[in-house]
mmCIF file with all atom_site columns, C-alpha atoms and ligand atoms in Angstrom:
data_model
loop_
_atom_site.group_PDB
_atom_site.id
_atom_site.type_symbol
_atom_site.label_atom_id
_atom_site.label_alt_id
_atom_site.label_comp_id
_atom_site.label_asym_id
_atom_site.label_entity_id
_atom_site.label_seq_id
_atom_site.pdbx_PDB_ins_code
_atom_site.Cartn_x
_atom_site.Cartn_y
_atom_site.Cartn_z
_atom_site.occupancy
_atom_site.B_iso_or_equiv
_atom_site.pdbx_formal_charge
_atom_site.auth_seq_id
_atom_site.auth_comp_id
_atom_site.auth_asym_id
_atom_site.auth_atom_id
_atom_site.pdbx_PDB_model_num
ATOM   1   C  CA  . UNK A 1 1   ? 0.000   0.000   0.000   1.00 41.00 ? 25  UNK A CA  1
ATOM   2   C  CA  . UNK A 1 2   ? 3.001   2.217   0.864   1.00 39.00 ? 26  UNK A CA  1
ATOM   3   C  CA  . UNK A 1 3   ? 3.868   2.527   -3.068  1.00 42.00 ? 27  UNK A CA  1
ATOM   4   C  CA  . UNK A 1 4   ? 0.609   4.164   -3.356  1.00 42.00 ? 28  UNK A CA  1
ATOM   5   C  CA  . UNK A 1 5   ? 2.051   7.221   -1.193  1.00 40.00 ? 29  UNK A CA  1
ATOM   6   C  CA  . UNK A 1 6   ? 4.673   7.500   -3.624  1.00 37.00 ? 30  UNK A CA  1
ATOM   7   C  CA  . UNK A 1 7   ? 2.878   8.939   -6.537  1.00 40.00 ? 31  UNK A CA  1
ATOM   8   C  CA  . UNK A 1 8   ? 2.767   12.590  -6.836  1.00 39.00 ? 32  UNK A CA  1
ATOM   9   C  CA  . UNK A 1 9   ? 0.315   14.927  -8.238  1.00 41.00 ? 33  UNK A CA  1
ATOM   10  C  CA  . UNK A 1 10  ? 1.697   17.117  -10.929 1.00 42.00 ? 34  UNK A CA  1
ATOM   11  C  CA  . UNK A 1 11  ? 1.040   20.935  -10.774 1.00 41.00 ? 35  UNK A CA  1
ATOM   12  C  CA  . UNK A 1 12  ? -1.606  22.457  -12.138 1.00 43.00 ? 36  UNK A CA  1
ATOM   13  C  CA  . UNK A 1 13  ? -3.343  25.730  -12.778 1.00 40.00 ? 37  UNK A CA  1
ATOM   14  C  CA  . UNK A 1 14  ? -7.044  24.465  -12.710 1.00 49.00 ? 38  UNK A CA  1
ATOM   15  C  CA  . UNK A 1 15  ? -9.575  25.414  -10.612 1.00 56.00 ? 39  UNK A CA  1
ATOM   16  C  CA  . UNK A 1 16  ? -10.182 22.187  -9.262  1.00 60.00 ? 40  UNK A CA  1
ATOM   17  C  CA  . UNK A 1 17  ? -6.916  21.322  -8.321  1.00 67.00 ? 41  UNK A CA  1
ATOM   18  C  CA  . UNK A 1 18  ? -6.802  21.914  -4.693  1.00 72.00 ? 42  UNK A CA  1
ATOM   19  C  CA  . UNK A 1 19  ? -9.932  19.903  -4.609  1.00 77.00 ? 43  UNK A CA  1
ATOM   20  C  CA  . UNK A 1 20  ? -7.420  17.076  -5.683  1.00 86.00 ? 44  UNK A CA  1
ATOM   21  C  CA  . UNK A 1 21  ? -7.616  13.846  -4.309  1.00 84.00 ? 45  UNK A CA  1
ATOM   22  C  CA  . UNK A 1 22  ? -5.666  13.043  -0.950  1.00 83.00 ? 46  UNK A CA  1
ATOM   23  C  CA  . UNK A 1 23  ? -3.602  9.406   -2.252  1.00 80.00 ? 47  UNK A CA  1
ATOM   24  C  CA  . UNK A 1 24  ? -4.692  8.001   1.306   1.00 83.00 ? 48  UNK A CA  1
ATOM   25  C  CA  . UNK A 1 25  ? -8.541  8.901   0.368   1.00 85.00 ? 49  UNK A CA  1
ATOM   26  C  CA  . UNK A 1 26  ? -8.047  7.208   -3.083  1.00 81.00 ? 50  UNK A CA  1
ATOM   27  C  CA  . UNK A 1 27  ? -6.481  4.129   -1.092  1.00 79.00 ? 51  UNK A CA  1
ATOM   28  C  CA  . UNK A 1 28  ? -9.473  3.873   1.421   1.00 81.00 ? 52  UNK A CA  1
ATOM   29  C  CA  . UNK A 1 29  ? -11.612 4.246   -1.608  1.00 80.00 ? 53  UNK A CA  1
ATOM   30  C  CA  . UNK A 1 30  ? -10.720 1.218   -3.440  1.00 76.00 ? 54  UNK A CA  1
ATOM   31  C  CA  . UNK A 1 31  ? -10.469 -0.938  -0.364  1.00 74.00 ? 55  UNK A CA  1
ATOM   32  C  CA  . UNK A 1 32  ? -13.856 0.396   0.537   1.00 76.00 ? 56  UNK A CA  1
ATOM   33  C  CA  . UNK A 1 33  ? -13.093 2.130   3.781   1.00 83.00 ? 57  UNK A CA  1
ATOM   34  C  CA  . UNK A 1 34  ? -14.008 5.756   2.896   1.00 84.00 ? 58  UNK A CA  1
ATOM   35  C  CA  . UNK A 1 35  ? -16.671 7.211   4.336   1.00 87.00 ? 59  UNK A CA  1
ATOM   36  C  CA  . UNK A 1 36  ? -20.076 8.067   2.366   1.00 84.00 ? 60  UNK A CA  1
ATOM   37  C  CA  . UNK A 1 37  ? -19.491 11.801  2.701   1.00 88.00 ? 61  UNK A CA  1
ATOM   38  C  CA  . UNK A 1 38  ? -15.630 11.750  1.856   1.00 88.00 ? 62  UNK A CA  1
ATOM   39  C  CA  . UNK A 1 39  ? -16.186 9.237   -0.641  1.00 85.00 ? 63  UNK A CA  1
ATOM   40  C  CA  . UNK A 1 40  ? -19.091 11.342  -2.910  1.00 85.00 ? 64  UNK A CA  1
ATOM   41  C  CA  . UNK A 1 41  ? -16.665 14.903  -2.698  1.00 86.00 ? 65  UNK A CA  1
ATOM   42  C  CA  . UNK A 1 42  ? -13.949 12.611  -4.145  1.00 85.00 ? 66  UNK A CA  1
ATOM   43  C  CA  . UNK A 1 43  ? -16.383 10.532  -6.552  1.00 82.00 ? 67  UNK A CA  1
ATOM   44  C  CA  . UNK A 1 44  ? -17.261 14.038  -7.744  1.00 84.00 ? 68  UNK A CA  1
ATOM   45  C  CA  . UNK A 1 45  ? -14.124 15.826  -8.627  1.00 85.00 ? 69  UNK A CA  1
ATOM   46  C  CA  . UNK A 1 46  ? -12.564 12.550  -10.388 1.00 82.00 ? 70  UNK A CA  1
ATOM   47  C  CA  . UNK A 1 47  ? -15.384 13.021  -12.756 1.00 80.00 ? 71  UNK A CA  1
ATOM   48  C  CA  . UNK A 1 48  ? -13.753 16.244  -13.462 1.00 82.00 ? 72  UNK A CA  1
ATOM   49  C  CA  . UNK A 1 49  ? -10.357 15.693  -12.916 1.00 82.00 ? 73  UNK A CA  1
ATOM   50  C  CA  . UNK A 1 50  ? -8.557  13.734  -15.371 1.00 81.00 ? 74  UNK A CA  1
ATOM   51  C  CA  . UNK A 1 51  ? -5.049  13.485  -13.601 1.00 82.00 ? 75  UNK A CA  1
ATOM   52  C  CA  . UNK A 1 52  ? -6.772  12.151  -10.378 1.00 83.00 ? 76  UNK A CA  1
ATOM   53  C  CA  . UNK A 1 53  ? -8.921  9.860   -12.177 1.00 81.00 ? 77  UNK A CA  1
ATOM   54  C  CA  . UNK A 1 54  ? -5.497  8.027   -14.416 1.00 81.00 ? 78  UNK A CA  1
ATOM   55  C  CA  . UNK A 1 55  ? -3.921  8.260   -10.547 1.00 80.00 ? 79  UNK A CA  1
ATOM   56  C  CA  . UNK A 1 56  ? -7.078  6.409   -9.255  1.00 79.00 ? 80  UNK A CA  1
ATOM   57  C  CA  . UNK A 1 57  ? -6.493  3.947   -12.577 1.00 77.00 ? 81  UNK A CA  1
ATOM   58  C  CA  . UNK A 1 58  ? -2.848  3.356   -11.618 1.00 76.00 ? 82  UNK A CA  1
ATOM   59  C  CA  . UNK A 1 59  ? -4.202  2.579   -7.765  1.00 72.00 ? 83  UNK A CA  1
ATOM   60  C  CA  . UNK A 1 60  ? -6.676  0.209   -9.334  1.00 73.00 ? 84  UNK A CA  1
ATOM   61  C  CA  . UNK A 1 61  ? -4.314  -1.638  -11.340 1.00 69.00 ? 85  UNK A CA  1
ATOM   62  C  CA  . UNK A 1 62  ? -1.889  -1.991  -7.932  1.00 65.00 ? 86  UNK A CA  1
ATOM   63  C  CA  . UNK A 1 63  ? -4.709  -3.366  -6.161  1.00 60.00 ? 87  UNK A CA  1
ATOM   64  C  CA  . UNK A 1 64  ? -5.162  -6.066  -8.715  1.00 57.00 ? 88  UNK A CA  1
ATOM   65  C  CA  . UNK A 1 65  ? -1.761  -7.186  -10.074 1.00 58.00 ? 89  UNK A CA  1
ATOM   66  C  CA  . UNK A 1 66  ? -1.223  -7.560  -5.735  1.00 55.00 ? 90  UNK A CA  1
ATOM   67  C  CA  . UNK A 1 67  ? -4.482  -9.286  -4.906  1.00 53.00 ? 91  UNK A CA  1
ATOM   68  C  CA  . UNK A 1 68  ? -3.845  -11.649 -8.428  1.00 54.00 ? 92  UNK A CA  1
ATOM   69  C  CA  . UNK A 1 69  ? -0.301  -11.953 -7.288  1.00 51.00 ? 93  UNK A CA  1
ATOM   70  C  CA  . UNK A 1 70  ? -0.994  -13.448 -4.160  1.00 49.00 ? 94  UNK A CA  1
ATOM   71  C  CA  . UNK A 1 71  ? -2.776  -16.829 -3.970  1.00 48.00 ? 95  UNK A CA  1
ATOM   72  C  CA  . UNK A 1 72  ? -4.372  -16.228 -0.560  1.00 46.00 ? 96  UNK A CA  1
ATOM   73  C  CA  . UNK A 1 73  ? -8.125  -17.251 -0.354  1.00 45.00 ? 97  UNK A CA  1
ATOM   74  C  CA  . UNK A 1 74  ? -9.302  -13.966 0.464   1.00 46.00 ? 98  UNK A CA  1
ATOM   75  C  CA  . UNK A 1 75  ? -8.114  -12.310 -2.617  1.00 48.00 ? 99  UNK A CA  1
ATOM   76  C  CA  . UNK A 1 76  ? -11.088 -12.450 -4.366  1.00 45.00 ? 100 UNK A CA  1
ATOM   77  C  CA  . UNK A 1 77  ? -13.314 -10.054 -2.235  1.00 45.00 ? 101 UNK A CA  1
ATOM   78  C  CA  . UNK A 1 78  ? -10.827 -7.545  -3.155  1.00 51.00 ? 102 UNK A CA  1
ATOM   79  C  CA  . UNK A 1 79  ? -10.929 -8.479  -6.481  1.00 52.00 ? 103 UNK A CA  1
ATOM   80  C  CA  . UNK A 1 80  ? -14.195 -7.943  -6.687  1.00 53.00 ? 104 UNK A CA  1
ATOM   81  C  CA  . UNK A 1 81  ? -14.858 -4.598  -5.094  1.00 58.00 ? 105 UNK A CA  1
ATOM   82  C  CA  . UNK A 1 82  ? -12.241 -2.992  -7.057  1.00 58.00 ? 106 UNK A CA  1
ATOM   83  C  CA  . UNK A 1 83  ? -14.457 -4.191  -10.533 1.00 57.00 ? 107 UNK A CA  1
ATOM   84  C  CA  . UNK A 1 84  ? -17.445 -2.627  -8.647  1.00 60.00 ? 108 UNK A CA  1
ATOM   85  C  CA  . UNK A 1 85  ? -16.071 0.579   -7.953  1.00 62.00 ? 109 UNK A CA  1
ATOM   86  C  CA  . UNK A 1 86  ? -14.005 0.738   -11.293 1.00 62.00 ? 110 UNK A CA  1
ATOM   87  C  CA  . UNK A 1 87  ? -17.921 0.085   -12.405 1.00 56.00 ? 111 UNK A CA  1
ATOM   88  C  CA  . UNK A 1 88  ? -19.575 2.732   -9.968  1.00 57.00 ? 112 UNK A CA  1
ATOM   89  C  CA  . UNK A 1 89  ? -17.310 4.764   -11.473 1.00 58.00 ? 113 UNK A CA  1
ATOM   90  C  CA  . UNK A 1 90  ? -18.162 4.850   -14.799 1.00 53.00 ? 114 UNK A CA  1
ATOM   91  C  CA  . UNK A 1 91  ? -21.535 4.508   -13.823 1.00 52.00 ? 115 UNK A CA  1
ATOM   92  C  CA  . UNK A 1 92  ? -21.068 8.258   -12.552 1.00 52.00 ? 116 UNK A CA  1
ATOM   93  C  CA  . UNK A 1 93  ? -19.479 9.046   -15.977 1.00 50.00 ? 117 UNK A CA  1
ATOM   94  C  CA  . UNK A 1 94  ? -22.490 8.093   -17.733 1.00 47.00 ? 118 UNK A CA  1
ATOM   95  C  CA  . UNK A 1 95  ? -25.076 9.479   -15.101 1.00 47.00 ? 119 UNK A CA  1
ATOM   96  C  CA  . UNK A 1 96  ? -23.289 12.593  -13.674 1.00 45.00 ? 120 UNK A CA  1
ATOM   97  C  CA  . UNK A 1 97  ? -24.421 14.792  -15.637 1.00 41.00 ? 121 UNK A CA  1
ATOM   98  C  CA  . UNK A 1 98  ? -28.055 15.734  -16.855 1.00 40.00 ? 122 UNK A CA  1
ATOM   99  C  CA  . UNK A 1 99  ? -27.363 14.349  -20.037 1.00 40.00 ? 123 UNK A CA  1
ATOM   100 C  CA  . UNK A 1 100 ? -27.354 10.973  -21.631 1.00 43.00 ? 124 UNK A CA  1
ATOM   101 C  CA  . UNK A 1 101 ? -26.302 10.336  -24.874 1.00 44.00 ? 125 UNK A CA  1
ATOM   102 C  CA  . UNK A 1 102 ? -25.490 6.865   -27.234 1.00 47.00 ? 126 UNK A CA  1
ATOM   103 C  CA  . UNK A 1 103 ? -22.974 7.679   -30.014 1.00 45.00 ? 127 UNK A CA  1
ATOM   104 C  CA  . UNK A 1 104 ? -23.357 5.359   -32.870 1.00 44.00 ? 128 UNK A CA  1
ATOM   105 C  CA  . UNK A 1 105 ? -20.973 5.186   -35.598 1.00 42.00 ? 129 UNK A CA  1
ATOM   106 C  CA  . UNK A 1 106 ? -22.606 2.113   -38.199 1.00 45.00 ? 130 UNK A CA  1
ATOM   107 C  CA  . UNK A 1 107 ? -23.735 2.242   -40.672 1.00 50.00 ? 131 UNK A CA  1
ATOM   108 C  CA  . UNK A 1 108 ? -24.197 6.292   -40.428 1.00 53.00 ? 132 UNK A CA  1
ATOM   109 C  CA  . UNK A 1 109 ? -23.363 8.008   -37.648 1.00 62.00 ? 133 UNK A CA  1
ATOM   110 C  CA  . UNK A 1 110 ? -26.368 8.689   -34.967 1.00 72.00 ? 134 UNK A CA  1
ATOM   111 C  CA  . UNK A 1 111 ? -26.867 10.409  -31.852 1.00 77.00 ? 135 UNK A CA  1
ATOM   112 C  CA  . UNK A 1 112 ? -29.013 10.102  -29.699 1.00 81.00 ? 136 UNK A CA  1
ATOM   113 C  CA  . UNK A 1 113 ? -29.389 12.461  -26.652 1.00 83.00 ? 137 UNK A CA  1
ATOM   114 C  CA  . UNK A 1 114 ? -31.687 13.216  -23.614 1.00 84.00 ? 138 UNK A CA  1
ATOM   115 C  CA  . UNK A 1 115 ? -31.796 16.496  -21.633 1.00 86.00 ? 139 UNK A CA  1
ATOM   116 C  CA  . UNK A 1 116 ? -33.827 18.628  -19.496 1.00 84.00 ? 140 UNK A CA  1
ATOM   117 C  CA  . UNK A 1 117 ? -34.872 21.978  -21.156 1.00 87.00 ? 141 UNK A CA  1
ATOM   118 C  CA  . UNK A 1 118 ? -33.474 24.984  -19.293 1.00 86.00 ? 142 UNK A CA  1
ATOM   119 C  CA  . UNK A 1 119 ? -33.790 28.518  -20.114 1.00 87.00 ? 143 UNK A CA  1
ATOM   120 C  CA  . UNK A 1 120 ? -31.486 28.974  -22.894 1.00 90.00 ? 144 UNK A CA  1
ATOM   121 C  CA  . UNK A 1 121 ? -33.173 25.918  -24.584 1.00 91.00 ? 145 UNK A CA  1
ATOM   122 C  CA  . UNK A 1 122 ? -36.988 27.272  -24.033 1.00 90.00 ? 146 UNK A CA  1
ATOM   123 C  CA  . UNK A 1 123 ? -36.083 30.340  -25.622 1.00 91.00 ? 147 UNK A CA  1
ATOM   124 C  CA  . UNK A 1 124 ? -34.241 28.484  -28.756 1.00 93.00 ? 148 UNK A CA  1
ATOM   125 C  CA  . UNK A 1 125 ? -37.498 26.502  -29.029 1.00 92.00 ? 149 UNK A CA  1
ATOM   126 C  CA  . UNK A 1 126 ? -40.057 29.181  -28.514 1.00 91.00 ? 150 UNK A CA  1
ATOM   127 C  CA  . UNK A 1 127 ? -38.845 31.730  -31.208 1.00 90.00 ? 151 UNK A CA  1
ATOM   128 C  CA  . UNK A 1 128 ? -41.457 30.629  -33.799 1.00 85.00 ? 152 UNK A CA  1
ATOM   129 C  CA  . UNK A 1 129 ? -43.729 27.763  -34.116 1.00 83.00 ? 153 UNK A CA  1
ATOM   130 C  CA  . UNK A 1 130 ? -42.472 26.044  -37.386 1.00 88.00 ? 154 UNK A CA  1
ATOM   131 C  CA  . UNK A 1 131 ? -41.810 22.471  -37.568 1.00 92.00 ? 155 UNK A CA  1
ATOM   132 C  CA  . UNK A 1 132 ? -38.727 22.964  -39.473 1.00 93.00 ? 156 UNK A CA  1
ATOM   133 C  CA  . UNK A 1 133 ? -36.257 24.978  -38.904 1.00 92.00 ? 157 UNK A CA  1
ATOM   134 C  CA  . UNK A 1 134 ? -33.480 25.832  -41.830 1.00 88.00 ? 158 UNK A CA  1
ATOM   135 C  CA  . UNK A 1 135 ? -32.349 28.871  -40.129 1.00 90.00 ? 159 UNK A CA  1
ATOM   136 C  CA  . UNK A 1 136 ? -28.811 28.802  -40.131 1.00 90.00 ? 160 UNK A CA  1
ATOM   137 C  CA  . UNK A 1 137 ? -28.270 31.192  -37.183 1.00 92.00 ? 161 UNK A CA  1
ATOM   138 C  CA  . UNK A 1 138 ? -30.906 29.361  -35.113 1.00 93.00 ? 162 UNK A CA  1
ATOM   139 C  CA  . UNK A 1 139 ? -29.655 26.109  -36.107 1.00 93.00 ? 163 UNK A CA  1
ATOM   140 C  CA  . UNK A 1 140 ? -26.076 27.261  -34.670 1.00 91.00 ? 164 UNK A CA  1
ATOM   141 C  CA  . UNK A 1 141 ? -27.530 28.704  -31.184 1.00 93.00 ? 165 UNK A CA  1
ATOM   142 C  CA  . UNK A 1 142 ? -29.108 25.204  -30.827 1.00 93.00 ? 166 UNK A CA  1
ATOM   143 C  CA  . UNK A 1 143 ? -25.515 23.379  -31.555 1.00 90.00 ? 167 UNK A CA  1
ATOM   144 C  CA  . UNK A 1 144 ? -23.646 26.330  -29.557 1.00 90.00 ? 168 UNK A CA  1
ATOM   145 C  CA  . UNK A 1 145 ? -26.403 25.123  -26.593 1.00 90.00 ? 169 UNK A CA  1
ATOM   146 C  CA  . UNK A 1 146 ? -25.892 21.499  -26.863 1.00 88.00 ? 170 UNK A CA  1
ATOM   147 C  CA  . UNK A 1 147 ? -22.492 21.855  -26.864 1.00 84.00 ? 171 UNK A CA  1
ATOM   148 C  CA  . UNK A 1 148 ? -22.324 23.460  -23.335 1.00 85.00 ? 172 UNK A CA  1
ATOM   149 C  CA  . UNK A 1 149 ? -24.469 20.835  -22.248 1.00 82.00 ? 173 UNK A CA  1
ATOM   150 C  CA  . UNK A 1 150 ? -21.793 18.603  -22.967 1.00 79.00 ? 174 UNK A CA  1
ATOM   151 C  CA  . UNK A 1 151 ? -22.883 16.764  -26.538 1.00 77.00 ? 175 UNK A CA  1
ATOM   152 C  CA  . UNK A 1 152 ? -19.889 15.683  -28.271 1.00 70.00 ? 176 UNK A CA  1
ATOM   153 C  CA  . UNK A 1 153 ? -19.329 17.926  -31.649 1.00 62.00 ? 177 UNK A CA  1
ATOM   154 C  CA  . UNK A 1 154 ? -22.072 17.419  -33.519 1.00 72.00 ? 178 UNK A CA  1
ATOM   155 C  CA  . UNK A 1 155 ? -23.386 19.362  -36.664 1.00 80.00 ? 179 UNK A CA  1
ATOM   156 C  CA  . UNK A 1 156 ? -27.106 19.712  -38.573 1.00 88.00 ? 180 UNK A CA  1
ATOM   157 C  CA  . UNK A 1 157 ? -28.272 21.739  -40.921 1.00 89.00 ? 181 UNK A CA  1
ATOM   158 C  CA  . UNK A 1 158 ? -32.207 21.017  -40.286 1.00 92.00 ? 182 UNK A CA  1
ATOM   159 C  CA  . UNK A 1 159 ? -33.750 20.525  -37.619 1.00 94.00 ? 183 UNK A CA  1
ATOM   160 C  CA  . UNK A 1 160 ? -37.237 18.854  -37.403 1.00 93.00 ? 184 UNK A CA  1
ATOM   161 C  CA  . UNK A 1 161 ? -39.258 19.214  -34.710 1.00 92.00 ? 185 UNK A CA  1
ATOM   162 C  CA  . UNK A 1 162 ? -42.008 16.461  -33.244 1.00 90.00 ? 186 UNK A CA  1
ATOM   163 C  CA  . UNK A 1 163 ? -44.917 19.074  -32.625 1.00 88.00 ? 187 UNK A CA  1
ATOM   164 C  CA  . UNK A 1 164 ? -45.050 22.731  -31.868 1.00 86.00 ? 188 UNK A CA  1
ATOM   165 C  CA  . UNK A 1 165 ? -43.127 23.482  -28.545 1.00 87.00 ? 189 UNK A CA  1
ATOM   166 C  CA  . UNK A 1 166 ? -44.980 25.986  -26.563 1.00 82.00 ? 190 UNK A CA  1
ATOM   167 C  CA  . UNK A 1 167 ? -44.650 27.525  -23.332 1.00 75.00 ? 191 UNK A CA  1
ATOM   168 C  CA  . UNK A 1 168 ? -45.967 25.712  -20.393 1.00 68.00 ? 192 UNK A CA  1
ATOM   169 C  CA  . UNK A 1 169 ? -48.028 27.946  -18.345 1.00 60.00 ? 193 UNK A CA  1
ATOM   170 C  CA  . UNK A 1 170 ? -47.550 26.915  -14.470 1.00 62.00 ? 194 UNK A CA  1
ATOM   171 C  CA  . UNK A 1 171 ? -44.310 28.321  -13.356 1.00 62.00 ? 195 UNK A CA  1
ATOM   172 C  CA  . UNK A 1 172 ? -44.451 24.672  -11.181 1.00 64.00 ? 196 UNK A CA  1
ATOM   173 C  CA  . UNK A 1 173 ? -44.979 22.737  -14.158 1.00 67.00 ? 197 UNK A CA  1
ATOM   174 C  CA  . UNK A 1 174 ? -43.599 19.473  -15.295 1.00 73.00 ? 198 UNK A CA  1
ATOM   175 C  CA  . UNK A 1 175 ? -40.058 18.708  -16.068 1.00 79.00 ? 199 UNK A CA  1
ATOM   176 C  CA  . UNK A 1 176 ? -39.681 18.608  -19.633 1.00 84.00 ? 200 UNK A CA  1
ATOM   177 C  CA  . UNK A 1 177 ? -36.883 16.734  -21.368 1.00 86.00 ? 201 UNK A CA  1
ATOM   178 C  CA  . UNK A 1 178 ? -35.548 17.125  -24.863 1.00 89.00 ? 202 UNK A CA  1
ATOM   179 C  CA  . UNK A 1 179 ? -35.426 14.175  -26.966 1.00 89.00 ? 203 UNK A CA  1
ATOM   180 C  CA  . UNK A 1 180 ? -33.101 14.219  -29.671 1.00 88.00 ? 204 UNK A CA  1
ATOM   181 C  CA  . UNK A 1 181 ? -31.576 12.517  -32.546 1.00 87.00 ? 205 UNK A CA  1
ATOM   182 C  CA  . UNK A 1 182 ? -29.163 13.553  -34.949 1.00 85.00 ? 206 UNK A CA  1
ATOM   183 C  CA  . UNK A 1 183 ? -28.961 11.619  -38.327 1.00 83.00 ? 207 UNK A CA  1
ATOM   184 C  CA  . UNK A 1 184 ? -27.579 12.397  -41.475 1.00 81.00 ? 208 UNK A CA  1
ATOM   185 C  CA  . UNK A 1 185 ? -27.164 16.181  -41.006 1.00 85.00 ? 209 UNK A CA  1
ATOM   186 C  CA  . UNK A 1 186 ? -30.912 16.249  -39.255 1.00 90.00 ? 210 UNK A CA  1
ATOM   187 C  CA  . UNK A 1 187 ? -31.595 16.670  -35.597 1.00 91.00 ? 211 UNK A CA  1
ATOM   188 C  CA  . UNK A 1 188 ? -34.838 15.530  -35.031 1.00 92.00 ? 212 UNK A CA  1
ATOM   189 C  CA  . UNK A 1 189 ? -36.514 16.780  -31.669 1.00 93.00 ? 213 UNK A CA  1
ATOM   190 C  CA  . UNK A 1 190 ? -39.282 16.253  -29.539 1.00 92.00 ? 214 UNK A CA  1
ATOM   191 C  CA  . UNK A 1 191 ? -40.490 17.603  -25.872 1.00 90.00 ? 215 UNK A CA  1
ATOM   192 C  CA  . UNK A 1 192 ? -41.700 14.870  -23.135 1.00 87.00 ? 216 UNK A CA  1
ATOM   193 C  CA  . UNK A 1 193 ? -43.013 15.932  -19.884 1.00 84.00 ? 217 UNK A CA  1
ATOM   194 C  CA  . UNK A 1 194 ? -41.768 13.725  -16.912 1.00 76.00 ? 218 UNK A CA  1
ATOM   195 C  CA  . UNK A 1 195 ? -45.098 13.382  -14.648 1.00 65.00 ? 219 UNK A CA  1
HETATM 196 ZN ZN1 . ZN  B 2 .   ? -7.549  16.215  -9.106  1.00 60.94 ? 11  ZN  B ZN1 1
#
C-alpha cells in the first residue's frame, strides 16, 4: 500500500486542483473504507479531474496485479470490489451529468441524446412555431447550446421538430426533457413531460 504514497500529483493551474484527491482517500476508496461523505466529494471531482482519475487507474491496477499476485483465499473479495467501484465509477461518468447520450458510428453516424430543457433551450425553441427549422443562425444557437451541455461535436443543418413546442403555463410545471436525434445532417426533436 506504501507505493501508493509514492505517486505525486503534478502541478496544475485548474480550478479544481486543490480539490485534488488526498492518495490516502483514493487508497481507502478502493479498499472500501471511505466514508459516504468523503467518498461522494472525491467521486465528484474525479469526474472532473482527469489526472486524479489516471492516478485512481494506476491505484486500481496496484490493487489487482497484488491481490492476483498473491494466492491467498481472500483475494477475491478484493478483487471484486475494485471491478465494482471501477464500475460505480463509470456509472457516474455516464449518469453525472443531466445528459445521456449513445454515439453510434454504423452504418451512419447517430446520436441520440436526452436532456432537461433549461432557459437557454426554451427560448431556442419558442422563437417561432415552425416544424422545421433551416435557419442557419438558429440552427447554430441550438448546436452552440448542446455543446455546453456537454454533446460531443455534432453538426445539422435542419432541424425537425415532433410538434409545436410551446410555453408551459404553471411556473411549477412538469419537467420537460428534450429528446433528440441527430442523423444524417438532421436533428430531429421532440419535448416529453416527466409526470
Ligand atoms: Zn484532481
Amino acid at each position: 500500500m506504501g507505493k501508493w504514497l509514492n505517486k505525486t500529483l503534478k502541478p496544475t493551474d485548474s480550478a479544481e486542483s486543490k480539490n485534488h484527491a488526498d492518495l490516502e482517500d483514493l487508497a481507502r476508496l478502493v479498499e472500501g473504507t471511505l466514508d459516504s461523505a468523503k467518498r461522494k466529494r472525491l467521486i465528484h471531482h474525479l469526474n472532473r479531474c482527469g489526472q486524479c482519475y489516471e492516478i485512481l487507474q494506476e491505484t486500481l491496477k496496484d490493487v489487482s496485479t497484488e491481490t492476483s499476485g498473491k494466492p491467498a483465499p481472500t483475494a477475491w473479495w478484493k478483487r471484486k470490489s475494485v471491478y465494482a467501484l471501477a464500475a460505480s465509477i463509470i456509472m457516474i461518468f455516464i449518469i453525472g451529468g443531466q445528459l445521456v447520450f449513445k454515439y453510434r458510428s454504423q452504418p451512419s453516424p447517430v446520436i441520440s441524446a436526452k436532456l432537461t430543457i433549461d432557459q437557454e433551450l426554451k427560448d431556442i425553441l419558442l422563437e417561432d412555431n415552425a416544424l422545421q427549422w433551416k435557419n442557419v443562425e438558429r440552427i447554430e444557437r441550438l448546436i452552440s447550446a448542446l455543446h455546453k451541455k456537454g454533446l460531443p461535436v455534432i453538426q445539422f443543418n435542419l432541424v425537425v421538430l415532433s410538434k409545436p413546442y410551446y410555453q408551459t403555463k404553471s411556473l411549477f410545471g412538469p419537467e420537460e426533457i428534450l429528446h433528440i436525434r441527430i442523423e444524417n445532417n438532421v436533428a430531429y426533436l421532440e419535448v416529453k413531460e416527466i409526470q
